[in-house]
Amino acid sequence: MSVSTVIVTGAAAGVGRALVGLLLDRGMTVIASDIDEPGLASLREAHAGRPLAVSTCDVGLRADCDAFMERTLAAFPDVDGLVNNAGLYLGRPVWEYDDETIERVIAVNVKGPVWLSRAFAGHLLPQKRRGAIVNLASVAGEVGSSDALYGTVKAGVIGLTKSNAMNFAPYIRVNVVSPGLIVNTAIADRIPKYRYEEYKRQEMLDYDILPEDVARICAYALSDDAKSMTGAVLRADNGCYPR
């Protein structure tokens, strides 16, 4: 692996939890964050004795992000990987959003990755150290969503990825993984039935996408196998909505 110490947000469940286990299996040190304290405690227990640190962080709050990165960079100065996985999907049409909720969705899905990526790059770039950032978007950010806010913010994550690939070159690679319908996740449980069926109808491959499948794509983007790749969108969607 081209990186050895990785921050993973949204690590208590779903893709984040699967990725933590995969990276630990590959001999990496992982700093896992989430807003879900019981979930983090369960994660720590599941990987007791392995090089895993857990830290509560609400990525939708700048003060939390700043404090988390300050703690992490002090304790793990060799950190060289960041996976911005934490996200918020509510499954609502746009007219059901009030202004406060709009701000919350934007903060968690876009501002958090901005704040964390800025601190990460600010640590590595002055030393001309190499590293990698992987962001998590969604097919919704490419083709739209019945949840208009989710489609909007995930399109923003894709744009942030491409811009930061330019900003952080030549030392930090920045790529984005764009999953389709991942089963066994909180998001899948909230997707309206008609949209769930449409996703499945559009898929070219006939097996379910599991969190572990997406985690393997994230691990690839962190690895030396992807060392010539930056600003790229890596799709994990069974070929739905060819684009």
Short mmCIF file of C-alpha atoms in Angstrom, two decimals:
data_model
loop_
_atom_site.label_atom_id
_atom_site.label_comp_id
_atom_site.label_asym_id
_atom_site.label_seq_id
_atom_site.Cartn_x
_atom_site.Cartn_y
_atom_site.Cartn_z
CA MET A 1 0.00 0.00 0.00
CA SER A 2 1.24 3.47 -0.82
CA VAL A 3 -0.11 4.75 2.48
CA SER A 4 0.31 3.23 5.92
CA THR A 5 -1.78 5.28 8.35
CA VAL A 6 -5.32 6.15 7.30
CA ILE A 7 -8.16 8.24 8.71
CA VAL A 8 -11.61 6.82 7.94
CA THR A 9 -14.72 8.86 8.74
CA GLY A 10 -18.15 7.34 9.10
CA ALA A 11 -16.37 4.22 10.34
CA ALA A 12 -18.96 2.77 12.71
CA ALA A 13 -21.10 1.06 10.07
CA GLY A 14 -21.51 0.23 6.40
CA VAL A 15 -18.67 0.94 3.99
CA GLY A 16 -16.58 2.67 6.65
CA ARG A 17 -16.69 -0.28 9.01
CA ALA A 18 -15.88 -2.72 6.21
CA LEU A 19 -12.97 -0.55 5.08
CA VAL A 20 -11.49 -0.35 8.57
CA GLY A 21 -11.37 -4.14 8.77
CA LEU A 22 -9.88 -4.45 5.29
CA LEU A 23 -7.14 -1.89 5.94
CA LEU A 24 -6.25 -3.52 9.24
CA ASP A 25 -6.07 -6.89 7.47
CA ARG A 26 -3.56 -5.31 5.10
CA GLY A 27 -1.31 -4.18 7.91
CA MET A 28 -2.27 -0.54 8.12
CA THR A 29 -2.86 1.70 11.11
CA VAL A 30 -6.38 3.15 11.10
CA ILE A 31 -7.89 6.14 12.88
CA ALA A 32 -11.66 5.65 12.79
CA SER A 33 -14.11 8.46 13.48
CA ASP A 34 -17.89 8.65 13.64
CA ILE A 35 -20.65 10.48 15.46
CA ASP A 36 -21.93 7.09 16.68
CA GLU A 37 -20.11 6.41 19.97
CA PRO A 38 -21.65 2.95 20.60
CA GLY A 39 -20.78 1.98 17.03
CA LEU A 40 -17.18 3.07 17.54
CA ALA A 41 -17.00 1.12 20.80
CA SER A 42 -18.25 -1.96 18.97
CA LEU A 43 -15.69 -1.42 16.22
CA ARG A 44 -12.86 -1.10 18.74
CA GLU A 45 -13.99 -4.27 20.51
CA ALA A 46 -14.19 -6.16 17.21
CA HIS A 47 -10.57 -5.24 16.42
CA ALA A 48 -9.07 -5.36 19.91
CA GLY A 49 -5.28 -5.66 19.85
CA ARG A 50 -4.96 -4.27 16.33
CA PRO A 51 -3.53 -0.85 15.34
CA LEU A 52 -6.87 0.96 15.52
CA ALA A 53 -7.70 4.24 17.25
CA VAL A 54 -11.26 5.55 17.46
CA SER A 55 -12.39 9.13 17.96
CA THR A 56 -15.84 10.70 18.05
CA CYS A 57 -16.30 13.46 15.48
CA ASP A 58 -19.30 15.19 13.96
CA VAL A 59 -17.99 16.06 10.51
CA GLY A 60 -20.80 18.58 10.07
CA LEU A 61 -19.26 20.83 12.72
CA ARG A 62 -16.09 22.73 11.91
CA ALA A 63 -14.98 22.83 15.55
CA ASP A 64 -15.28 19.05 15.76
CA CYS A 65 -13.31 18.56 12.53
CA ASP A 66 -10.57 20.95 13.64
CA ALA A 67 -10.26 19.32 17.06
CA PHE A 68 -10.29 15.80 15.60
CA MET A 69 -7.56 16.59 13.09
CA GLU A 70 -5.45 18.37 15.71
CA ARG A 71 -5.65 15.33 18.01
CA THR A 72 -5.02 12.88 15.19
CA LEU A 73 -2.07 14.66 13.62
CA ALA A 74 -0.44 15.08 17.02
CA ALA A 75 -0.85 11.41 17.89
CA PHE A 76 -0.18 10.06 14.37
CA PRO A 77 2.15 12.52 12.60
CA ASP A 78 2.89 9.93 9.90
CA VAL A 79 -0.74 9.82 8.74
CA ASP A 80 -0.80 9.71 4.94
CA GLY A 81 -4.32 8.59 4.00
CA LEU A 82 -7.79 10.10 4.42
CA VAL A 83 -11.11 8.53 3.47
CA ASN A 84 -14.03 10.98 3.62
CA ASN A 85 -16.79 8.40 3.96
CA ALA A 86 -19.20 10.00 6.46
CA GLY A 87 -22.42 11.14 4.84
CA LEU A 88 -26.06 11.98 5.49
CA TYR A 89 -29.00 10.81 3.36
CA LEU A 90 -32.57 11.58 4.45
CA GLY A 91 -34.53 10.36 1.43
CA ARG A 92 -36.79 13.41 1.15
CA PRO A 93 -38.03 15.45 -1.82
CA VAL A 94 -36.75 19.00 -1.80
CA TRP A 95 -40.01 20.58 -0.56
CA GLU A 96 -39.77 18.61 2.70
CA TYR A 97 -36.46 20.22 3.68
CA ASP A 98 -36.39 23.19 6.02
CA ASP A 99 -33.44 25.56 5.93
CA GLU A 100 -31.79 24.12 9.04
CA THR A 101 -31.83 20.60 7.61
CA ILE A 102 -30.49 21.83 4.26
CA GLU A 103 -27.54 23.38 6.07
CA ARG A 104 -26.95 20.17 8.03
CA VAL A 105 -26.90 17.99 4.90
CA ILE A 106 -24.49 20.37 3.15
CA ALA A 107 -22.26 20.54 6.22
CA VAL A 108 -21.95 16.78 6.69
CA ASN A 109 -21.55 15.85 3.03
CA VAL A 110 -19.51 18.76 1.63
CA LYS A 111 -18.12 21.06 4.30
CA GLY A 112 -16.78 18.20 6.40
CA PRO A 113 -14.67 16.78 3.56
CA VAL A 114 -13.48 20.32 2.78
CA TRP A 115 -12.36 20.95 6.37
CA LEU A 116 -10.75 17.54 6.82
CA SER A 117 -9.00 17.56 3.45
CA ARG A 118 -7.63 21.05 4.08
CA ALA A 119 -6.14 20.02 7.42
CA PHE A 120 -4.75 16.79 5.97
CA ALA A 121 -3.11 18.54 3.03
CA GLY A 122 -1.85 21.31 5.30
CA HIS A 123 0.03 18.67 7.27
CA LEU A 124 1.58 16.81 4.33
CA LEU A 125 2.27 19.42 1.67
CA PRO A 126 4.75 21.65 3.56
CA GLN A 127 6.89 18.52 4.02
CA LYS A 128 6.38 17.44 0.41
CA ARG A 129 5.07 14.13 1.70
CA ARG A 130 3.00 11.87 -0.50
CA GLY A 131 -0.47 10.72 0.46
CA ALA A 132 -3.91 9.86 -0.82
CA ILE A 133 -7.46 11.05 -0.24
CA VAL A 134 -10.51 9.01 -1.17
CA ASN A 135 -13.92 10.66 -1.11
CA LEU A 136 -17.25 8.82 -1.20
CA ALA A 137 -19.86 10.17 -3.60
CA SER A 138 -22.80 8.32 -5.16
CA VAL A 139 -24.47 7.56 -8.45
CA ALA A 140 -26.90 10.22 -7.20
CA GLY A 141 -24.21 12.85 -7.72
CA GLU A 142 -23.87 11.87 -11.37
CA VAL A 143 -27.43 11.19 -12.52
CA GLY A 144 -29.60 12.84 -9.85
CA SER A 145 -31.67 11.58 -6.96
CA SER A 146 -35.25 11.63 -5.70
CA ASP A 147 -33.60 13.27 -2.69
CA ALA A 148 -32.59 16.51 -4.39
CA LEU A 149 -30.26 17.59 -1.60
CA TYR A 150 -28.38 14.30 -1.64
CA GLY A 151 -27.91 14.46 -5.40
CA THR A 152 -26.68 18.03 -5.06
CA VAL A 153 -24.14 17.41 -2.30
CA LYS A 154 -22.76 14.25 -3.90
CA ALA A 155 -22.22 16.16 -7.14
CA GLY A 156 -20.34 18.64 -4.98
CA VAL A 157 -18.13 15.87 -3.60
CA ILE A 158 -17.19 14.88 -7.15
CA GLY A 159 -16.34 18.50 -7.94
CA LEU A 160 -14.32 18.84 -4.74
CA THR A 161 -12.35 15.73 -5.65
CA LYS A 162 -11.36 17.04 -9.06
CA SER A 163 -10.46 20.46 -7.70
CA ASN A 164 -8.41 19.12 -4.80
CA ALA A 165 -6.60 16.76 -7.16
CA MET A 166 -5.34 19.96 -8.80
CA ASN A 167 -4.81 21.83 -5.52
CA PHE A 168 -2.81 19.06 -3.84
CA ALA A 169 -0.73 17.87 -6.80
CA PRO A 170 1.87 16.53 -7.23
CA TYR A 171 2.11 15.00 -3.76
CA ILE A 172 -1.42 14.00 -2.76
CA ARG A 173 -3.66 11.93 -5.01
CA VAL A 174 -7.40 12.62 -4.66
CA ASN A 175 -10.01 10.25 -6.10
CA VAL A 176 -13.69 9.60 -5.53
CA VAL A 177 -15.62 6.33 -5.31
CA SER A 178 -19.18 6.55 -6.65
CA PRO A 179 -21.32 3.62 -5.46
CA GLY A 180 -24.73 2.61 -6.64
CA LEU A 181 -27.23 0.89 -4.38
CA ILE A 182 -25.32 -0.66 -1.47
CA VAL A 183 -27.50 -3.18 0.38
CA ASN A 184 -27.41 -3.70 4.15
CA THR A 185 -26.92 0.01 4.84
CA ALA A 186 -28.99 2.75 6.47
CA ILE A 187 -29.23 4.57 3.13
CA ALA A 188 -30.67 1.52 1.35
CA ASP A 189 -33.29 1.24 4.07
CA ARG A 190 -34.43 4.84 3.47
CA ILE A 191 -34.58 4.81 -0.34
CA PRO A 192 -38.19 4.95 -1.59
CA LYS A 193 -39.38 1.57 -2.88
CA TYR A 194 -39.84 2.78 -6.47
CA ARG A 195 -36.31 4.18 -6.58
CA TYR A 196 -34.85 1.02 -5.04
CA GLU A 197 -36.55 -1.05 -7.74
CA GLU A 198 -35.31 1.32 -10.45
CA TYR A 199 -31.71 1.02 -9.25
CA LYS A 200 -31.94 -2.76 -9.32
CA ARG A 201 -33.58 -2.76 -12.75
CA GLN A 202 -30.76 -0.66 -14.21
CA GLU A 203 -27.92 -2.79 -12.85
CA MET A 204 -26.11 -4.84 -15.50
CA LEU A 205 -24.68 -7.30 -12.98
CA ASP A 206 -26.97 -9.59 -11.03
CA TYR A 207 -25.51 -9.60 -7.52
CA ASP A 208 -26.03 -7.15 -4.67
CA ILE A 209 -23.40 -4.49 -3.95
CA LEU A 210 -22.17 -5.03 -0.40
CA PRO A 211 -20.25 -2.57 1.81
CA GLU A 212 -17.22 -4.86 1.44
CA ASP A 213 -17.33 -4.47 -2.34
CA VAL A 214 -17.10 -0.70 -2.11
CA ALA A 215 -14.43 -0.94 0.58
CA ARG A 216 -12.20 -2.88 -1.81
CA ILE A 217 -12.47 -0.09 -4.40
CA CYS A 218 -11.51 2.45 -1.72
CA ALA A 219 -8.52 0.34 -0.72
CA TYR A 220 -7.46 0.14 -4.36
CA ALA A 221 -7.57 3.94 -4.65
CA LEU A 222 -5.26 4.19 -1.62
CA SER A 223 -2.80 1.65 -3.00
CA ASP A 224 0.27 1.78 -5.24
CA ASP A 225 -1.83 0.06 -7.90
CA ALA A 226 -3.58 3.41 -8.37
CA LYS A 227 -0.45 5.58 -8.13
CA SER A 228 -1.02 7.15 -11.57
CA MET A 229 -4.65 7.99 -10.83
CA THR A 230 -5.90 11.30 -9.45
CA GLY A 231 -9.08 13.30 -9.97
CA ALA A 232 -10.81 10.09 -11.08
CA VAL A 233 -14.32 8.79 -10.46
CA LEU A 234 -14.27 5.07 -9.63
CA ARG A 235 -17.72 3.54 -9.94
CA ALA A 236 -18.95 0.65 -7.81
CA ASP A 237 -22.49 0.42 -9.17
CA ASN A 238 -22.97 -2.87 -11.09
CA GLY A 239 -23.04 -0.77 -14.25
CA CYS A 240 -26.28 1.06 -13.48
CA TYR A 241 -26.98 4.23 -15.45
CA PRO A 242 -24.06 3.88 -17.94
CA ARG A 243 -22.40 7.30 -18.22
#
